[in-house]
Amino acid sequence: MTLRLYDLKHKHIIVEKEYPTSFFDTPDGTVKESITHLDSFMGRGYYKEIYFDGVHIGIGNVRLTQPVLLGFESDFETIEMHFTLKGSSRAQTSQFDQPISFDAHSHNILYTNGLGGRMQWESEDFHLCEINLRPEFFKRFLPSDHHLFDRFRQAVEKGKSSLLHPEHHIINHEMHQILNQIIHCDKKGIFKRLFLEAKVIELLLLQLEQFYGESPYQGSLKKQDLDKIYAVRDFMLDNLDCTYSLVDLAHQVGTNDFVLKKGFKELFGTTVISFWTNQKLEYAKKLLTDNNLNISEISDSIGYKNQRHFSTAFKKKYGVSPSVYMRGV
């Protein structure tokens, strides 16, 4: 079984993998990992693979120096949960009637049966997570009471490559949280496998629920505003030790506080400051569990200059003070 990704212009192979028995299986049922680094005229980045029985997780993160036209080939059958986190791509293949384009913050589920074609990476930063499932594994979780799922199941049974939903959907906040947990999972051995399998199923549940109950995003935000709101979200996650006003956050991405306030609530269902506070406290909870830092150091690491204010906020969210929580861990 083969997976190949190559630069069409310069005939340069980027990724070439041979899987001796199955794309998904590991002989002893353990978690296997590999990472392929890219450092060439195209740019720099990596493609990381994590796989075990029935599940293959691919995480790609690349900074390109120019748009790149790629060829791709695979000779196996798979269900792919596709998430484009940053950047945009456009793929053409004879197995699909129309080109498949993914923009940042979008997702879908695809069935492919021996796929080949060309793909354009069109932006400087490209970050994706693709989770490939053995069809038998996936079908255990596919509901049978909806025409959308029935149509997709029939395509899989006929071996016909297909999208589950004709339109890509927006990656919501819950999905982003699980994707981050998958990407940054540091567990080992059987615990890593149990954790990742549970998170993949949880992520699949969120995708299927969204496809079942919603149309693609039809809110009031323009694409450029949507991108800016996601950029603010990413900025906050990368700067948990800082404190900014709503106006300052808006200026970080070239918008105004009204657009940010309205759009963030529409997209994530909460206010900007509530989101940032919750993320800070979640991180503090992790530090209380995993680190040797004292409470004052943890308070400072999430932007609280007054330890008492941190303790009050922590107790309001979790029902106990940081010191009580630390002793109980």
Short mmCIF file of C-alpha atoms in Angstrom, two decimals:
data_model
loop_
_atom_site.label_atom_id
_atom_site.label_comp_id
_atom_site.label_asym_id
_atom_site.label_seq_id
_atom_site.Cartn_x
_atom_site.Cartn_y
_atom_site.Cartn_z
CA MET A 1 0.00 0.00 0.00
CA THR A 2 1.43 3.34 -1.09
CA LEU A 3 0.95 7.02 -0.32
CA ARG A 4 2.89 9.51 -2.44
CA LEU A 5 2.97 13.33 -2.52
CA TYR A 6 5.25 15.14 -4.97
CA ASP A 7 5.93 18.55 -6.51
CA LEU A 8 4.70 18.47 -10.11
CA LYS A 9 6.88 21.31 -11.38
CA HIS A 10 10.23 20.03 -10.12
CA LYS A 11 9.36 16.30 -9.84
CA HIS A 12 10.48 16.41 -6.22
CA ILE A 13 9.00 13.74 -3.91
CA ILE A 14 7.79 15.27 -0.65
CA VAL A 15 6.24 12.24 1.05
CA GLU A 16 6.44 8.62 -0.04
CA LYS A 17 5.24 5.92 2.31
CA GLU A 18 5.01 2.18 1.82
CA TYR A 19 2.71 0.33 4.19
CA PRO A 20 3.54 -3.40 3.98
CA THR A 21 0.16 -4.77 5.13
CA SER A 22 -2.34 -2.00 5.79
CA PHE A 23 -2.43 1.78 5.97
CA PHE A 24 -4.06 1.44 9.38
CA ASP A 25 -2.73 -1.63 11.16
CA THR A 26 0.17 -2.09 13.53
CA PRO A 27 1.33 -5.68 14.02
CA ASP A 28 1.10 -5.66 17.82
CA GLY A 29 -1.76 -3.18 18.19
CA THR A 30 0.48 -0.46 19.61
CA VAL A 31 0.67 3.18 18.54
CA LYS A 32 3.19 3.87 15.78
CA GLU A 33 4.52 7.35 14.97
CA SER A 34 6.69 8.90 12.29
CA ILE A 35 7.50 12.41 11.13
CA THR A 36 8.63 13.65 7.71
CA HIS A 37 10.39 17.02 7.61
CA LEU A 38 10.23 19.40 4.67
CA ASP A 39 13.11 21.81 4.11
CA SER A 40 13.46 22.86 0.48
CA PHE A 41 12.85 25.64 -2.03
CA MET A 42 9.12 25.18 -1.36
CA GLY A 43 9.32 26.01 2.31
CA ARG A 44 9.67 24.35 5.67
CA GLY A 45 7.43 22.19 7.79
CA TYR A 46 6.55 18.65 8.73
CA TYR A 47 4.01 15.87 8.30
CA LYS A 48 3.48 13.73 11.40
CA GLU A 49 1.74 10.36 11.35
CA ILE A 50 0.20 8.50 14.29
CA TYR A 51 -1.56 5.21 13.62
CA PHE A 52 -3.01 2.13 15.28
CA ASP A 53 -5.74 -0.40 14.49
CA GLY A 54 -8.35 1.24 12.26
CA VAL A 55 -7.09 4.82 12.69
CA HIS A 56 -4.37 6.86 10.94
CA ILE A 57 -3.83 10.49 12.03
CA GLY A 58 -1.86 12.86 9.79
CA ILE A 59 -0.83 16.33 10.99
CA GLY A 60 0.73 18.70 8.47
CA ASN A 61 2.19 22.12 9.21
CA VAL A 62 4.04 23.93 6.42
CA ARG A 63 5.21 27.49 5.75
CA LEU A 64 5.52 27.91 1.98
CA THR A 65 7.69 30.38 0.10
CA GLN A 66 5.33 30.26 -2.91
CA PRO A 67 2.11 28.55 -4.06
CA VAL A 68 2.82 24.89 -4.82
CA LEU A 69 1.24 22.48 -7.29
CA LEU A 70 1.40 18.92 -5.98
CA GLY A 71 0.62 15.50 -7.34
CA PHE A 72 -0.77 12.84 -5.03
CA GLU A 73 -1.40 9.11 -5.30
CA SER A 74 -2.80 6.47 -2.98
CA ASP A 75 -3.91 2.91 -3.66
CA PHE A 76 -6.07 2.14 -0.63
CA GLU A 77 -9.64 2.60 0.59
CA THR A 78 -10.25 5.06 3.41
CA ILE A 79 -12.71 7.35 5.17
CA GLU A 80 -11.04 10.70 5.84
CA MET A 81 -12.10 13.22 8.48
CA HIS A 82 -10.49 16.32 6.95
CA PHE A 83 -9.78 19.54 8.87
CA THR A 84 -8.04 22.53 7.28
CA LEU A 85 -6.89 24.70 10.18
CA LYS A 86 -4.91 27.30 8.22
CA GLY A 87 -4.44 28.04 4.54
CA SER A 88 -6.37 26.89 1.51
CA SER A 89 -6.08 24.09 -1.03
CA ARG A 90 -7.73 22.97 -4.24
CA ALA A 91 -7.62 19.37 -5.48
CA GLN A 92 -8.60 17.88 -8.82
CA THR A 93 -9.07 14.15 -9.33
CA SER A 94 -10.97 11.96 -11.76
CA GLN A 95 -12.78 10.27 -8.85
CA PHE A 96 -14.78 13.45 -8.11
CA ASP A 97 -16.90 15.37 -10.61
CA GLN A 98 -15.84 18.77 -9.28
CA PRO A 99 -12.59 20.14 -7.78
CA ILE A 100 -12.49 19.94 -4.00
CA SER A 101 -11.42 23.19 -2.33
CA PHE A 102 -10.80 23.64 1.39
CA ASP A 103 -10.40 27.04 3.04
CA ALA A 104 -9.14 27.72 6.56
CA HIS A 105 -11.38 26.57 9.44
CA SER A 106 -13.37 24.11 7.30
CA HIS A 107 -14.01 20.39 7.54
CA ASN A 108 -15.77 17.50 5.84
CA ILE A 109 -15.69 13.70 5.64
CA LEU A 110 -14.58 11.97 2.44
CA TYR A 111 -14.56 8.42 1.19
CA THR A 112 -11.82 7.64 -1.32
CA ASN A 113 -10.93 4.38 -3.02
CA GLY A 114 -7.53 4.66 -4.69
CA LEU A 115 -7.06 8.38 -5.26
CA GLY A 116 -4.79 10.29 -7.60
CA GLY A 117 -4.66 13.82 -8.98
CA ARG A 118 -3.20 17.25 -8.36
CA MET A 119 -3.53 19.72 -5.53
CA GLN A 120 -2.70 23.42 -5.22
CA TRP A 121 -1.57 24.82 -1.87
CA GLU A 122 -2.37 28.49 -2.24
CA SER A 123 -1.31 30.25 0.96
CA GLU A 124 1.88 30.88 2.90
CA ASP A 125 0.89 28.95 6.03
CA PHE A 126 -0.84 25.60 5.67
CA HIS A 127 -1.94 23.53 8.66
CA LEU A 128 -4.20 20.50 8.46
CA CYS A 129 -5.26 17.44 10.38
CA GLU A 130 -6.58 14.45 8.46
CA ILE A 131 -7.85 11.39 10.28
CA ASN A 132 -8.21 8.31 8.11
CA LEU A 133 -10.43 5.48 9.28
CA ARG A 134 -10.87 1.98 8.00
CA PRO A 135 -14.39 1.91 6.46
CA GLU A 136 -15.49 -0.91 8.78
CA PHE A 137 -14.42 1.17 11.78
CA PHE A 138 -16.27 4.25 10.51
CA LYS A 139 -19.52 2.46 9.65
CA ARG A 140 -19.94 1.41 13.29
CA PHE A 141 -20.72 5.05 14.11
CA LEU A 142 -22.63 6.20 11.01
CA PRO A 143 -26.34 6.80 11.83
CA SER A 144 -28.92 5.11 9.61
CA ASP A 145 -31.87 7.50 9.91
CA HIS A 146 -30.85 10.32 7.58
CA HIS A 147 -30.74 10.54 3.79
CA LEU A 148 -27.31 12.21 3.90
CA PHE A 149 -25.75 9.33 5.81
CA ASP A 150 -27.62 6.69 3.79
CA ARG A 151 -26.31 8.17 0.53
CA PHE A 152 -22.75 8.19 1.85
CA ARG A 153 -23.05 4.61 3.11
CA GLN A 154 -24.22 3.49 -0.33
CA ALA A 155 -21.22 5.23 -1.96
CA VAL A 156 -18.86 3.40 0.40
CA GLU A 157 -20.51 0.05 -0.31
CA LYS A 158 -20.18 0.67 -4.07
CA GLY A 159 -16.55 1.80 -3.74
CA LYS A 160 -17.40 5.24 -5.22
CA SER A 161 -15.38 8.18 -3.87
CA SER A 162 -17.69 10.73 -2.27
CA LEU A 163 -18.07 13.67 0.11
CA LEU A 164 -20.39 13.09 3.06
CA HIS A 165 -21.82 16.62 2.75
CA PRO A 166 -21.80 18.58 -0.53
CA GLU A 167 -20.69 21.72 1.36
CA HIS A 168 -17.83 22.01 3.83
CA HIS A 169 -18.73 23.15 7.35
CA ILE A 170 -16.98 25.49 9.79
CA ILE A 171 -14.76 23.92 12.47
CA ASN A 172 -16.45 25.00 15.69
CA HIS A 173 -14.80 25.67 19.04
CA GLU A 174 -15.45 22.20 20.45
CA MET A 175 -13.81 20.65 17.40
CA HIS A 176 -10.81 22.95 17.71
CA GLN A 177 -10.37 21.93 21.34
CA ILE A 178 -10.35 18.23 20.49
CA LEU A 179 -8.03 18.75 17.52
CA ASN A 180 -5.58 20.56 19.80
CA GLN A 181 -5.76 17.69 22.29
CA ILE A 182 -5.02 15.21 19.50
CA ILE A 183 -2.20 17.27 17.98
CA HIS A 184 -0.51 17.94 21.34
CA CYS A 185 -1.18 14.58 23.02
CA ASP A 186 1.87 13.59 25.09
CA LYS A 187 0.58 10.34 26.58
CA LYS A 188 2.50 7.13 26.01
CA GLY A 189 1.77 3.54 25.06
CA ILE A 190 -1.69 2.08 25.59
CA PHE A 191 -2.86 5.27 27.32
CA LYS A 192 -2.06 7.27 24.18
CA ARG A 193 -4.02 4.83 22.05
CA LEU A 194 -7.04 4.90 24.39
CA PHE A 195 -6.94 8.70 24.56
CA LEU A 196 -6.59 9.21 20.81
CA GLU A 197 -9.25 6.66 19.90
CA ALA A 198 -11.70 8.31 22.33
CA LYS A 199 -10.93 11.78 20.94
CA VAL A 200 -11.29 10.63 17.32
CA ILE A 201 -14.72 9.18 18.11
CA GLU A 202 -15.70 12.36 19.99
CA LEU A 203 -14.58 14.47 17.03
CA LEU A 204 -16.49 12.24 14.61
CA LEU A 205 -19.60 12.65 16.77
CA LEU A 206 -19.32 16.45 16.53
CA GLN A 207 -18.92 16.28 12.75
CA LEU A 208 -21.93 13.99 12.30
CA GLU A 209 -24.07 16.09 14.65
CA GLN A 210 -23.18 19.23 12.71
CA PHE A 211 -23.95 17.59 9.36
CA TYR A 212 -27.22 16.21 10.73
CA GLY A 213 -28.58 19.40 12.22
CA GLU A 214 -27.04 22.36 10.43
CA SER A 215 -26.49 23.91 7.05
CA PRO A 216 -23.01 25.25 6.29
CA TYR A 217 -22.20 28.55 7.99
CA GLN A 218 -24.65 31.21 6.83
CA GLY A 219 -24.03 33.90 9.42
CA SER A 220 -23.45 37.60 8.86
CA LEU A 221 -19.64 37.46 8.81
CA LYS A 222 -17.72 38.04 5.61
CA LYS A 223 -14.83 35.68 4.94
CA GLN A 224 -12.18 38.30 5.77
CA ASP A 225 -13.91 39.04 9.10
CA LEU A 226 -14.22 35.31 9.79
CA ASP A 227 -10.47 34.91 9.28
CA LYS A 228 -9.74 37.86 11.59
CA ILE A 229 -11.90 36.45 14.37
CA TYR A 230 -10.13 33.11 14.15
CA ALA A 231 -6.82 35.02 14.20
CA VAL A 232 -7.88 36.73 17.45
CA ARG A 233 -8.81 33.35 18.90
CA ASP A 234 -5.39 31.95 17.94
CA PHE A 235 -3.65 35.05 19.32
CA MET A 236 -5.38 34.63 22.68
CA LEU A 237 -4.48 30.93 22.86
CA ASP A 238 -0.83 31.79 22.12
CA ASN A 239 -0.74 34.60 24.70
CA LEU A 240 -2.41 33.27 27.83
CA ASP A 241 0.10 35.19 29.94
CA CYS A 242 -1.05 38.55 28.57
CA THR A 243 -4.00 40.83 29.15
CA TYR A 244 -5.46 42.98 26.36
CA SER A 245 -8.62 45.03 26.04
CA LEU A 246 -11.20 44.22 23.38
CA VAL A 247 -10.02 47.23 21.36
CA ASP A 248 -6.38 46.10 21.56
CA LEU A 249 -7.31 42.58 20.42
CA ALA A 250 -9.29 43.97 17.49
CA HIS A 251 -6.35 46.13 16.45
CA GLN A 252 -4.04 43.10 16.50
CA VAL A 253 -5.83 41.77 13.40
CA GLY A 254 -6.93 45.00 11.74
CA THR A 255 -10.59 45.14 12.70
CA ASN A 256 -12.68 47.08 15.23
CA ASP A 257 -14.11 46.06 18.59
CA PHE A 258 -17.72 46.07 17.32
CA VAL A 259 -17.02 43.54 14.54
CA LEU A 260 -14.91 41.42 16.90
CA LYS A 261 -17.47 41.44 19.72
CA LYS A 262 -20.44 40.64 17.48
CA GLY A 263 -18.64 38.13 15.27
CA PHE A 264 -16.94 36.25 18.10
CA LYS A 265 -20.24 35.72 19.91
CA GLU A 266 -21.87 34.57 16.66
CA LEU A 267 -19.07 32.14 15.88
CA PHE A 268 -18.21 30.74 19.31
CA GLY A 269 -21.34 31.40 21.37
CA THR A 270 -19.50 33.34 24.08
CA THR A 271 -17.83 36.70 24.59
CA VAL A 272 -14.18 37.36 23.78
CA ILE A 273 -13.19 37.99 27.39
CA SER A 274 -15.16 35.00 28.74
CA PHE A 275 -13.45 32.75 26.21
CA TRP A 276 -9.98 34.05 27.09
CA THR A 277 -10.63 33.80 30.83
CA ASN A 278 -11.85 30.21 30.51
CA GLN A 279 -8.80 29.24 28.44
CA LYS A 280 -6.50 30.83 31.02
CA LEU A 281 -8.19 28.95 33.86
CA GLU A 282 -8.12 25.66 31.95
CA TYR A 283 -4.39 26.11 31.45
CA ALA A 284 -3.93 27.01 35.12
CA LYS A 285 -5.78 23.83 36.10
CA LYS A 286 -3.38 21.82 33.94
CA LEU A 287 -0.37 23.54 35.52
CA LEU A 288 -1.71 22.79 39.00
CA THR A 289 -1.88 19.13 37.99
CA ASP A 290 1.26 18.69 35.91
CA ASN A 291 3.81 21.22 37.15
CA ASN A 292 5.95 22.05 40.14
CA LEU A 293 5.05 25.74 39.98
CA ASN A 294 3.56 27.43 43.02
CA ILE A 295 0.23 29.23 42.87
CA SER A 296 1.82 32.66 42.56
CA GLU A 297 3.87 31.54 39.55
CA ILE A 298 0.82 29.95 37.92
CA SER A 299 -1.22 33.09 38.51
CA ASP A 300 1.49 35.17 36.84
CA SER A 301 1.79 32.72 33.91
CA ILE A 302 -1.81 33.37 32.88
CA GLY A 303 -1.69 37.13 33.19
CA TYR A 304 -3.07 37.62 36.71
CA LYS A 305 -0.90 40.13 38.54
CA ASN A 306 -3.01 39.75 41.67
CA GLN A 307 -3.03 36.21 43.06
CA ARG A 308 -6.24 36.87 44.98
CA HIS A 309 -8.08 37.73 41.76
CA PHE A 310 -6.82 34.48 40.22
CA SER A 311 -7.97 32.44 43.23
CA THR A 312 -11.41 34.06 43.12
CA ALA A 313 -11.83 33.38 39.39
CA PHE A 314 -10.58 29.78 39.76
CA LYS A 315 -12.97 29.04 42.64
CA LYS A 316 -15.88 30.59 40.74
CA LYS A 317 -15.23 28.27 37.78
CA TYR A 318 -14.27 25.04 39.55
CA GLY A 319 -15.87 25.34 42.98
CA VAL A 320 -12.60 25.07 44.91
CA SER A 321 -9.61 27.33 45.41
CA PRO A 322 -6.34 26.61 43.57
CA SER A 323 -4.65 25.51 46.79
CA VAL A 324 -7.43 23.04 47.63
CA TYR A 325 -7.41 21.72 44.06
CA MET A 326 -3.62 21.29 44.14
CA ARG A 327 -3.76 19.32 47.41
CA GLY A 328 -6.49 17.07 46.05
CA VAL A 329 -4.65 16.08 42.88
#
